[in-house]
PDB file of C-alpha atoms in Angstrom:
ATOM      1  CA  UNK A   1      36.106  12.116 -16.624  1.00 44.00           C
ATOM      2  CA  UNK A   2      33.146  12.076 -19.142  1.00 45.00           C
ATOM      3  CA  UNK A   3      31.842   8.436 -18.153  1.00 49.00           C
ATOM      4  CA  UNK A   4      31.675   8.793 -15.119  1.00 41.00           C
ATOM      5  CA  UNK A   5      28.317  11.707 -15.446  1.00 41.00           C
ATOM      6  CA  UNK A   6      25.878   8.644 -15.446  1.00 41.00           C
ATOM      7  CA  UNK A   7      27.394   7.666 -12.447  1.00 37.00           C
ATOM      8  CA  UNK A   8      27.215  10.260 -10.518  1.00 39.00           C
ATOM      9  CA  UNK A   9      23.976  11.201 -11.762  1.00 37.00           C
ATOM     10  CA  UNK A  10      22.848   7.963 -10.942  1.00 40.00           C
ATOM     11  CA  UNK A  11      24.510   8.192  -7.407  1.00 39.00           C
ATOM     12  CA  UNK A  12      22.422  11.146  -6.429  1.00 41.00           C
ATOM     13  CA  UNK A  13      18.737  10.449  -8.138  1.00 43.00           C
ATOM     14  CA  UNK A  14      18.812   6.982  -6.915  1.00 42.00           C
ATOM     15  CA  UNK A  15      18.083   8.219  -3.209  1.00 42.00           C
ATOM     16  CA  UNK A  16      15.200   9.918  -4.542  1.00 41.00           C
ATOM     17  CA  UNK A  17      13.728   7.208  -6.689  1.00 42.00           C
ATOM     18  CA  UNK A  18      13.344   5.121  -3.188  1.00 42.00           C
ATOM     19  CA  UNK A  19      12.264   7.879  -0.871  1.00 44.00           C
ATOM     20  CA  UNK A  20       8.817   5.723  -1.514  1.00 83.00           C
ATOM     21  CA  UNK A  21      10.040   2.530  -0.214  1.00 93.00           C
ATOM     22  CA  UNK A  22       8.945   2.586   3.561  1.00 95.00           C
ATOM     23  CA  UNK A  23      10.308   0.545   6.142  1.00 95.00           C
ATOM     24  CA  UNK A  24       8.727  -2.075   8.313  1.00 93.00           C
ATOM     25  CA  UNK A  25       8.966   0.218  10.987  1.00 94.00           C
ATOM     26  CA  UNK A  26       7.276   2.829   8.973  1.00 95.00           C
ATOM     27  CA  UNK A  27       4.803   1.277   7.512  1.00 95.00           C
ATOM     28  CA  UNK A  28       3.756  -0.128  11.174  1.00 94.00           C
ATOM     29  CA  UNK A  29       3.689   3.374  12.575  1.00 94.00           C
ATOM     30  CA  UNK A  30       1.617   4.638   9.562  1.00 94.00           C
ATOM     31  CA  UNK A  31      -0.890   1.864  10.262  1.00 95.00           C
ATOM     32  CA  UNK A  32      -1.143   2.492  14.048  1.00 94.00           C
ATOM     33  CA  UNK A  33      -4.075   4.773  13.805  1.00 95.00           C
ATOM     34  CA  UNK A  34      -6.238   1.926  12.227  1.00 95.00           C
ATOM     35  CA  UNK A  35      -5.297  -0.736  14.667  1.00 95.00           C
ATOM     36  CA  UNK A  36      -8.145  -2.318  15.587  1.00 93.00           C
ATOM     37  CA  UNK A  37     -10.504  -0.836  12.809  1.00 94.00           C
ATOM     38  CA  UNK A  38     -12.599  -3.471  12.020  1.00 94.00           C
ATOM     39  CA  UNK A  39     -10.528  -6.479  13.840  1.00 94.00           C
ATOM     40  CA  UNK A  40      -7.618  -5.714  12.088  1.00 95.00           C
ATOM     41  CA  UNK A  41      -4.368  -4.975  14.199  1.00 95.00           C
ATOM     42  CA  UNK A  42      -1.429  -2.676  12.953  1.00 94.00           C
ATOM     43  CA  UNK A  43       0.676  -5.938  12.501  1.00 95.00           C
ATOM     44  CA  UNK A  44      -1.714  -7.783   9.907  1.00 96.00           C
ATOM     45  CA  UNK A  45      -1.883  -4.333   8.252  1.00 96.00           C
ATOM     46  CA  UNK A  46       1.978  -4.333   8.148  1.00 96.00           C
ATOM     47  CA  UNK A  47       2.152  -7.259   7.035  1.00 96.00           C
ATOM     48  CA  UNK A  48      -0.623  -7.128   4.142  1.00 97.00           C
ATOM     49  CA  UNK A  49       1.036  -4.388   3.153  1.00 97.00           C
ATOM     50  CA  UNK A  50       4.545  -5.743   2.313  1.00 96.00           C
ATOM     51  CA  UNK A  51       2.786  -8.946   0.533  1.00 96.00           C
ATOM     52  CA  UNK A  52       1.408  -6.414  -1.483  1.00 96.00           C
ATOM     53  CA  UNK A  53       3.079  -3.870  -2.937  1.00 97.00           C
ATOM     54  CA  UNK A  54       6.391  -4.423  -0.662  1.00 96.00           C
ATOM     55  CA  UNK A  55       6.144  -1.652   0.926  1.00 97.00           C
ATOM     56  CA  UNK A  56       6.217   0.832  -2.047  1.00 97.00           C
ATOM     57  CA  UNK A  57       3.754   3.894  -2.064  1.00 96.00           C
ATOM     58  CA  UNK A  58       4.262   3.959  -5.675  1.00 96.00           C
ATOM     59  CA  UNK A  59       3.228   0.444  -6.234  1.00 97.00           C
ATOM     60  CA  UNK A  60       1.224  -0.120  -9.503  1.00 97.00           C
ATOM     61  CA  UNK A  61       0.139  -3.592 -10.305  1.00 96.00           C
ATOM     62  CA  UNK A  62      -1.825  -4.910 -13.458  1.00 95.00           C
ATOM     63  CA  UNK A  63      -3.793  -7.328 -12.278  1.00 89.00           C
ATOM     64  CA  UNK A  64      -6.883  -9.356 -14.530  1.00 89.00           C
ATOM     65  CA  UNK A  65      -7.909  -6.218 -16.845  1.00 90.00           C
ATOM     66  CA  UNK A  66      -7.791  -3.539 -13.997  1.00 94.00           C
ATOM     67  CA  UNK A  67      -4.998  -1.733 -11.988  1.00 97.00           C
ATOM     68  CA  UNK A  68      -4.063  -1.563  -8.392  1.00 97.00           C
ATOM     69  CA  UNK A  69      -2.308   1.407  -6.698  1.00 98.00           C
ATOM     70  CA  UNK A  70       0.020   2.327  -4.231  1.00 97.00           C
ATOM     71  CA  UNK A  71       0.986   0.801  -0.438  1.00 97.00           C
ATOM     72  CA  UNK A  72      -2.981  -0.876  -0.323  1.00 97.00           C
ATOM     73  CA  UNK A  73      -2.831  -1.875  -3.680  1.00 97.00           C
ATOM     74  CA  UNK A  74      -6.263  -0.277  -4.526  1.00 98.00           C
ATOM     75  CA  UNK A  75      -8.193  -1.469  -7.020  1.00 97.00           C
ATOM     76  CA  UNK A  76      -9.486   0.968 -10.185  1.00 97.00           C
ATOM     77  CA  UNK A  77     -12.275  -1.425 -11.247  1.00 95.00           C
ATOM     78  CA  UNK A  78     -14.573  -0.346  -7.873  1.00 95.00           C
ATOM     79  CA  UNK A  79     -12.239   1.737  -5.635  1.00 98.00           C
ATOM     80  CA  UNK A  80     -10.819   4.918  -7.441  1.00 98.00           C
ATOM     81  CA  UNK A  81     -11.341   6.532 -11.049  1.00 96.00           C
ATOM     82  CA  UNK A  82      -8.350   6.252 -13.793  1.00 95.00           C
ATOM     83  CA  UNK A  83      -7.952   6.927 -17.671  1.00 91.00           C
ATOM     84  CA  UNK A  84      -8.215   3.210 -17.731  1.00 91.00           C
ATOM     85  CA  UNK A  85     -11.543   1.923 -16.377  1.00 90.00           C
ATOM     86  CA  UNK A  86     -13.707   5.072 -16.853  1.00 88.00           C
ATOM     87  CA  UNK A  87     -16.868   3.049 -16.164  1.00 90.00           C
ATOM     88  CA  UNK A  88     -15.293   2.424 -12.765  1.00 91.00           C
ATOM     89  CA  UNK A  89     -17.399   2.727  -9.689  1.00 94.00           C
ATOM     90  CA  UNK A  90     -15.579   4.876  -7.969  1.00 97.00           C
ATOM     91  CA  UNK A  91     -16.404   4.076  -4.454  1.00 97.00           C
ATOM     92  CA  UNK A  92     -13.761   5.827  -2.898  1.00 98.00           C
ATOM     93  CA  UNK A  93     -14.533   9.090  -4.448  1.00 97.00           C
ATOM     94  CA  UNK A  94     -10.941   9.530  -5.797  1.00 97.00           C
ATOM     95  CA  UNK A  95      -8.790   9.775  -8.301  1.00 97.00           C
ATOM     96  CA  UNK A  96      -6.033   6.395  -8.188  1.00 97.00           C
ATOM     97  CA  UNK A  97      -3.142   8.444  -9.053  1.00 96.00           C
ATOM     98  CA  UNK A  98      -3.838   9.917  -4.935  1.00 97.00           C
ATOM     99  CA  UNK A  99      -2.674   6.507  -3.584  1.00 97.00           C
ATOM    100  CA  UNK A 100       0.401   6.923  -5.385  1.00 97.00           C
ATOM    101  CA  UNK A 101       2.100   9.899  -2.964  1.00 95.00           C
ATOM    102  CA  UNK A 102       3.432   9.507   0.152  1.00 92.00           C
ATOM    103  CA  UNK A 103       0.346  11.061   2.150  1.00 94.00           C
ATOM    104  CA  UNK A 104      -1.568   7.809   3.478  1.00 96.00           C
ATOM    105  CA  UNK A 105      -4.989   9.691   4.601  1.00 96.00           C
ATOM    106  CA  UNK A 106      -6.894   9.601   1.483  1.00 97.00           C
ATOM    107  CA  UNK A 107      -5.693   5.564   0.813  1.00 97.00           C
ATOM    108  CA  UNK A 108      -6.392   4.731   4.546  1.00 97.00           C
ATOM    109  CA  UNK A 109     -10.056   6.538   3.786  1.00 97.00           C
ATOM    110  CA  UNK A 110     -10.720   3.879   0.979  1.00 98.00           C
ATOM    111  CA  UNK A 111      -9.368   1.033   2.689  1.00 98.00           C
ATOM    112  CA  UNK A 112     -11.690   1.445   6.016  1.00 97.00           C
ATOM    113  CA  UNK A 113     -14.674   1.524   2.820  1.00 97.00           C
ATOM    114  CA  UNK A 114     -13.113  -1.291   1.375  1.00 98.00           C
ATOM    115  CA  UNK A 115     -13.182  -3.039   4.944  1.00 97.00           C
ATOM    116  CA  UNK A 116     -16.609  -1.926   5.231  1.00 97.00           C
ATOM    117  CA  UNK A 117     -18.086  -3.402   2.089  1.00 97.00           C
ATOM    118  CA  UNK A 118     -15.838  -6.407   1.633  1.00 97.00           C
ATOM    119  CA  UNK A 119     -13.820  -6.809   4.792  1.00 97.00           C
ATOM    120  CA  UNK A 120     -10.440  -8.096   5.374  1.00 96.00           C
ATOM    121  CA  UNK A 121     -10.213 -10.624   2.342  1.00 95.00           C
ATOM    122  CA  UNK A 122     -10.462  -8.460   0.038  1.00 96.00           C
ATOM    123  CA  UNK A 123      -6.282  -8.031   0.489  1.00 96.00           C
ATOM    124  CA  UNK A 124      -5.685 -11.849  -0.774  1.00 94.00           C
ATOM    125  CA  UNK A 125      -2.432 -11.948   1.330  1.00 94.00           C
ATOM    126  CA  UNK A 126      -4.383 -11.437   4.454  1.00 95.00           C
ATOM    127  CA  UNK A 127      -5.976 -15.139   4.786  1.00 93.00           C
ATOM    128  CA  UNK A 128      -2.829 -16.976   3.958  1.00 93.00           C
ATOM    129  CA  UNK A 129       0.012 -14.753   5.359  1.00 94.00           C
ATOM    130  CA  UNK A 130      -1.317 -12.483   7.743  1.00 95.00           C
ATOM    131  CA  UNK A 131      -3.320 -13.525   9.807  1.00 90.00           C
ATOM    132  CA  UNK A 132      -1.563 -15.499  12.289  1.00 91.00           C
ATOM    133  CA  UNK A 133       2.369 -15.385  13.810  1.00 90.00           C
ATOM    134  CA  UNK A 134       2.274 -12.002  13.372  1.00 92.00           C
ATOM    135  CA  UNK A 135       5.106 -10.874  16.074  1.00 88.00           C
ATOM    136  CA  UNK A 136       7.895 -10.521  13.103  1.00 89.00           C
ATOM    137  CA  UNK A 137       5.997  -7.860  11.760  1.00 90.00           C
ATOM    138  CA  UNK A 138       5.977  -5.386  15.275  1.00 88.00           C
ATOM    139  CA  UNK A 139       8.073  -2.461  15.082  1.00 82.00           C
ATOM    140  CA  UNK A 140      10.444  -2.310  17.783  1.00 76.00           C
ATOM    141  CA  UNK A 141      10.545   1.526  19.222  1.00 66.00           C
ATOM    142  CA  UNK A 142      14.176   2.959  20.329  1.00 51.00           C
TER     143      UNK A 142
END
């Protein structure tokens, strides 16, 4: 009966391990209030956002000597202040660990600065994947 512990235990934590993995559908309603911030609809955001980081709020990417975190991949070399880049700029005002819960106001904050200062391109998936055909990405309500 002993072997099968890790199982079980397994069984039940592995639910809570991808609580952070939203759905399309999710991630599309989470994105509604900044359709149209900027030019950008709620589908390119949806669909930025599973190039990404796959649709993961705990998303944490290395990526050429700095780090990007959670759904909108946010970048600690300008964006947000870590252990890692102290020198960072910080432009955000906020600690990267915040992207990392499941509370999208304070990463939706930095991405409308973000959009602000270097627009849409700054999300390298947007050019090549997002921004056209975009109809797989709605969310179709119940």
């Amino acid at each position: 009966m002993m072997p099968f512990a890790p199982l079980i235990l397994a069984c039940i934590l592995l639910p809570a391990i991808q609580a952070t993995q939203l759905t399309k559908c999710e991630v599309y309603q989470a994105m509604e209030d900044m359709d149209g911030h900027e030019g950008i609809t709620s589908l390119e955001w949806t669909c930025i956002i599973f190039h990404s980081s796959g649709c993961d709020t705990q998303a944490i990417v290395k990526n050429n000597g700095s780090t990007e975190y959670g759904l909108l991949q946010i970048s600690n070399k300008h964006w947000c202040e870590s252990n890692e880049i102290p020198e960072s700029e910080n432009i955000c005002g906020i600690s990267c660990d915040k992207f990392l819960d499941d509370d999208l106001t304070d990463d939706k904050m930095c991405a409308k600065k973000i959009l602000a200062i270097k627009g849409i391109d700054y999300w390298l998936a947007h050019k090549p994947l997002c921004s056209e055909k975009l109809e797989q990405w709605r969310c179709k309500k119940l």
